[in-house]
Amino acid sequence: MAAAQFAPLAANAAEYVGGTAIELTSGIGARETAESTEAKKEATARESAMNSGDACNQLEVEVPDVIELRRSAAGAPEYRELQISDTLAERQWLPLADSETTPDGWRPAVNFLQMNFTPPLGAVVPESSSSFLAYTPSKVITAADGDRLTAMSSNFGKPIGTFTWHGNYYHYVVTSTLPCYPPPPERIAQDARRN
């Protein structure tokens, strides 16, 4: 008799738990569907940019690592890392500066002697002006790795050699100009003085 009294309560509790589980499941399913749709849109946009035939569009998707190399006033090699500015209206190559660099991003190229460049950098970097070295991992593991290699080849040229750093291999190319966007402001001033 006591069990019969509690039967309606047990049925209500089971109905509540079942209904809540269905609501939660449908919410998760809707969120996963929305996330999946968004991921597909991003993948399609990425693919479209990489295959657009416009090399500059490829730099909007993935940028290879880029450094500027030069000799200091004392003749010692130095470099600075470059990135593309975040301002969409006025894209420009800008140096990365931190506590270990000069205010305009330069640092001594001490580690370059340990990177086993083939062919050696001296063979491809001119003595009198700065050059730009773009590089990507030789081993393509992710889609982003492949996109960086495509963006590098399309914008800087085909890789001319390899180097190693911390046991990893990289393709590299050296050029005297930067593609698509203006160089750092001080480089523009240097080029104007030479002309």
GROMACS .gro file of C-alpha atoms in nm:
model
  195
    1MET     CA    1   0.000   0.000   0.000
    2ALA     CA    2   0.282   0.240   0.089
    3ALA     CA    3   0.446   0.175  -0.248
    4ALA     CA    4   0.122   0.264  -0.424
    5GLN     CA    5   0.114   0.599  -0.243
    6PHE     CA    6   0.459   0.693  -0.373
    7ALA     CA    7   0.403   0.569  -0.729
    8PRO     CA    8   0.268   0.906  -0.856
    9LEU     CA    9   0.568   1.090  -0.703
   10ALA     CA   10   0.813   0.847  -0.862
   11ALA     CA   11   0.640   0.885  -1.198
   12ASN     CA   12   0.655   1.266  -1.173
   13ALA     CA   13   1.024   1.256  -1.078
   14ALA     CA   14   1.104   1.022  -1.368
   15GLU     CA   15   0.910   1.245  -1.607
   16TYR     CA   16   1.097   1.557  -1.482
   17VAL     CA   17   1.441   1.392  -1.510
   18GLY     CA   18   1.359   1.253  -1.855
   19GLY     CA   19   1.227   1.591  -1.977
   20THR     CA   20   1.531   1.778  -1.844
   21ALA     CA   21   1.767   1.528  -2.007
   22ILE     CA   22   1.593   1.575  -2.342
   23GLU     CA   23   1.614   1.957  -2.309
   24LEU     CA   24   1.985   1.939  -2.223
   25THR     CA   25   2.057   1.699  -2.506
   26SER     CA   26   1.873   1.913  -2.759
   27GLY     CA   27   2.063   2.222  -2.637
   28ILE     CA   28   2.395   2.044  -2.672
   29GLY     CA   29   2.301   1.915  -3.014
   30ALA     CA   30   2.198   2.264  -3.131
   31ARG     CA   31   2.522   2.415  -2.999
   32GLU     CA   32   2.731   2.142  -3.164
   33THR     CA   33   2.544   2.196  -3.492
   34ALA     CA   34   2.606   2.573  -3.472
   35GLU     CA   35   2.976   2.518  -3.390
   36SER     CA   36   3.007   2.267  -3.674
   37THR     CA   37   2.842   2.509  -3.918
   38GLU     CA   38   3.073   2.792  -3.805
   39ALA     CA   39   3.381   2.569  -3.839
   40LYS     CA   40   3.271   2.471  -4.192
   41LYS     CA   41   3.225   2.840  -4.284
   42GLU     CA   42   3.573   2.924  -4.153
   43ALA     CA   43   3.726   2.630  -4.339
   44THR     CA   44   3.551   2.734  -4.662
   45ALA     CA   45   3.667   3.097  -4.624
   46ARG     CA   46   4.024   2.981  -4.554
   47GLU     CA   47   4.021   2.749  -4.854
   48SER     CA   48   3.878   3.025  -5.076
   49ALA     CA   49   4.148   3.274  -4.971
   50MET     CA   50   4.429   3.022  -5.017
   51ASN     CA   51   4.302   2.928  -5.364
   52SER     CA   52   4.199   3.276  -5.479
   53GLY     CA   53   4.508   3.329  -5.690
   54ASP     CA   54   4.575   3.652  -5.497
   55ALA     CA   55   4.895   3.594  -5.301
   56CYS     CA   56   4.815   3.882  -5.063
   57ASN     CA   57   4.490   3.709  -4.964
   58GLN     CA   58   4.700   3.414  -4.853
   59LEU     CA   59   4.886   3.640  -4.610
   60GLU     CA   60   4.550   3.727  -4.455
   61VAL     CA   61   4.506   3.357  -4.370
   62GLU     CA   62   4.857   3.253  -4.261
   63VAL     CA   63   5.183   3.446  -4.249
   64PRO     CA   64   5.517   3.264  -4.262
   65ASP     CA   65   5.771   3.368  -4.002
   66VAL     CA   66   5.966   3.667  -4.138
   67ILE     CA   67   6.283   3.832  -4.015
   68GLU     CA   68   6.490   4.119  -4.146
   69LEU     CA   69   6.867   4.063  -4.151
   70ARG     CA   70   7.139   4.327  -4.169
   71ARG     CA   71   7.486   4.414  -4.046
   72SER     CA   72   7.514   4.662  -3.761
   73ALA     CA   73   7.734   4.972  -3.788
   74ALA     CA   74   8.012   4.758  -3.633
   75GLY     CA   75   7.962   4.491  -3.901
   76ALA     CA   76   7.804   4.228  -3.676
   77PRO     CA   77   7.496   4.044  -3.808
   78GLU     CA   78   7.166   4.134  -3.643
   79TYR     CA   79   6.801   4.061  -3.707
   80ARG     CA   80   6.449   4.152  -3.608
   81GLU     CA   81   6.121   3.963  -3.635
   82LEU     CA   82   5.844   4.117  -3.846
   83GLN     CA   83   5.467   4.080  -3.843
   84ILE     CA   84   5.178   4.231  -4.036
   85SER     CA   85   4.989   4.503  -3.847
   86ASP     CA   86   4.639   4.423  -3.723
   87THR     CA   87   4.484   4.736  -3.876
   88LEU     CA   88   4.293   4.611  -4.180
   89ALA     CA   89   4.267   4.954  -4.343
   90GLU     CA   90   4.642   5.021  -4.340
   91ARG     CA   91   4.832   4.693  -4.337
   92GLN     CA   92   5.209   4.724  -4.292
   93TRP     CA   93   5.503   4.506  -4.192
   94LEU     CA   94   5.610   4.602  -3.839
   95PRO     CA   95   5.898   4.490  -3.617
   96LEU     CA   96   5.837   4.301  -3.294
   97ALA     CA   97   6.014   4.467  -3.003
   98ASP     CA   98   6.045   4.344  -2.646
   99SER     CA   99   6.277   4.378  -2.347
  100GLU     CA  100   6.551   4.178  -2.527
  101THR     CA  101   6.560   4.398  -2.839
  102THR     CA  102   6.637   4.757  -2.926
  103PRO     CA  103   6.329   4.983  -2.942
  104ASP     CA  104   6.298   4.910  -3.315
  105GLY     CA  105   6.326   4.533  -3.265
  106TRP     CA  106   6.693   4.460  -3.351
  107ARG     CA  107   6.895   4.195  -3.168
  108PRO     CA  108   7.234   4.029  -3.232
  109ALA     CA  109   7.218   3.728  -3.466
  110VAL     CA  110   7.415   3.508  -3.228
  111ASN     CA  111   7.212   3.186  -3.274
  112PHE     CA  112   7.223   3.199  -3.653
  113LEU     CA  113   7.568   3.038  -3.648
  114GLN     CA  114   7.413   2.728  -3.486
  115MET     CA  115   7.124   2.681  -3.732
  116ASN     CA  116   7.305   2.488  -4.009
  117PHE     CA  117   7.177   2.687  -4.307
  118THR     CA  118   7.208   2.504  -4.639
  119PRO     CA  119   7.312   2.693  -4.847
  120PRO     CA  120   7.491   2.915  -4.593
  121LEU     CA  121   7.327   3.251  -4.528
  122GLY     CA  122   7.640   3.438  -4.635
  123ALA     CA  123   7.584   3.307  -4.986
  124VAL     CA  124   7.235   3.459  -5.014
  125VAL     CA  125   7.237   3.769  -4.787
  126PRO     CA  126   7.403   4.079  -4.934
  127GLU     CA  127   7.667   4.262  -4.729
  128SER     CA  128   7.552   4.620  -4.786
  129SER     CA  129   7.176   4.625  -4.719
  130SER     CA  130   6.917   4.440  -4.520
  131SER     CA  131   6.735   4.135  -4.653
  132PHE     CA  132   6.420   3.953  -4.553
  133LEU     CA  133   6.418   3.585  -4.465
  134ALA     CA  134   6.084   3.401  -4.464
  135TYR     CA  135   6.066   3.050  -4.323
  136THR     CA  136   5.822   2.771  -4.240
  137PRO     CA  137   5.855   2.425  -4.087
  138SER     CA  138   5.966   2.165  -4.341
  139LYS     CA  139   5.732   1.909  -4.189
  140VAL     CA  140   5.370   1.992  -4.268
  141ILE     CA  141   5.162   1.859  -3.979
  142THR     CA  142   4.856   2.086  -3.975
  143ALA     CA  143   4.656   2.270  -4.241
  144ALA     CA  144   4.802   2.594  -4.105
  145ASP     CA  145   5.157   2.462  -4.172
  146GLY     CA  146   5.061   2.392  -4.533
  147ASP     CA  147   4.898   2.734  -4.566
  148ARG     CA  148   5.212   2.908  -4.433
  149LEU     CA  149   5.427   2.720  -4.684
  150THR     CA  150   5.189   2.816  -4.968
  151ALA     CA  151   5.181   3.181  -4.854
  152MET     CA  152   5.561   3.186  -4.832
  153SER     CA  153   5.611   3.032  -5.177
  154SER     CA  154   5.350   3.259  -5.339
  155ASN     CA  155   5.471   3.582  -5.178
  156PHE     CA  156   5.844   3.541  -5.114
  157GLY     CA  157   5.940   3.275  -5.370
  158LYS     CA  158   6.019   2.908  -5.367
  159PRO     CA  159   6.233   2.788  -5.076
  160ILE     CA  160   6.605   2.809  -5.156
  161GLY     CA  161   6.732   2.603  -4.866
  162THR     CA  162   6.684   2.461  -4.519
  163PHE     CA  163   6.808   2.515  -4.167
  164THR     CA  164   6.765   2.339  -3.835
  165TRP     CA  165   6.682   2.478  -3.494
  166HIS     CA  166   6.625   2.269  -3.182
  167GLY     CA  167   6.608   1.952  -3.394
  168ASN     CA  168   6.339   2.087  -3.631
  169TYR     CA  169   6.391   2.152  -4.003
  170TYR     CA  170   6.269   2.467  -4.179
  171HIS     CA  171   6.249   2.581  -4.542
  172TYR     CA  172   6.367   2.934  -4.606
  173VAL     CA  173   6.381   3.197  -4.878
  174VAL     CA  174   6.567   3.531  -4.883
  175THR     CA  175   6.446   3.840  -5.068
  176SER     CA  176   6.529   4.210  -5.079
  177THR     CA  177   6.165   4.326  -5.060
  178LEU     CA  178   5.854   4.248  -4.860
  179PRO     CA  179   5.534   4.150  -5.043
  180CYS     CA  180   5.191   4.313  -5.041
  181TYR     CA  181   5.234   4.573  -4.765
  182PRO     CA  182   5.481   4.856  -4.694
  183PRO     CA  183   5.798   4.772  -4.500
  184PRO     CA  184   5.863   4.911  -4.151
  185PRO     CA  185   5.875   5.296  -4.152
  186GLU     CA  186   6.252   5.319  -4.090
  187ARG     CA  187   6.313   5.089  -4.388
  188ILE     CA  188   6.111   5.327  -4.609
  189ALA     CA  189   6.332   5.616  -4.487
  190GLN     CA  190   6.652   5.417  -4.557
  191ASP     CA  191   6.537   5.330  -4.909
  192ALA     CA  192   6.451   5.696  -4.977
  193ARG     CA  193   6.803   5.808  -4.869
  194ARG     CA  194   6.965   5.553  -5.106
  195ASN     CA  195   6.765   5.671  -5.410
   0.00000   0.00000   0.00000
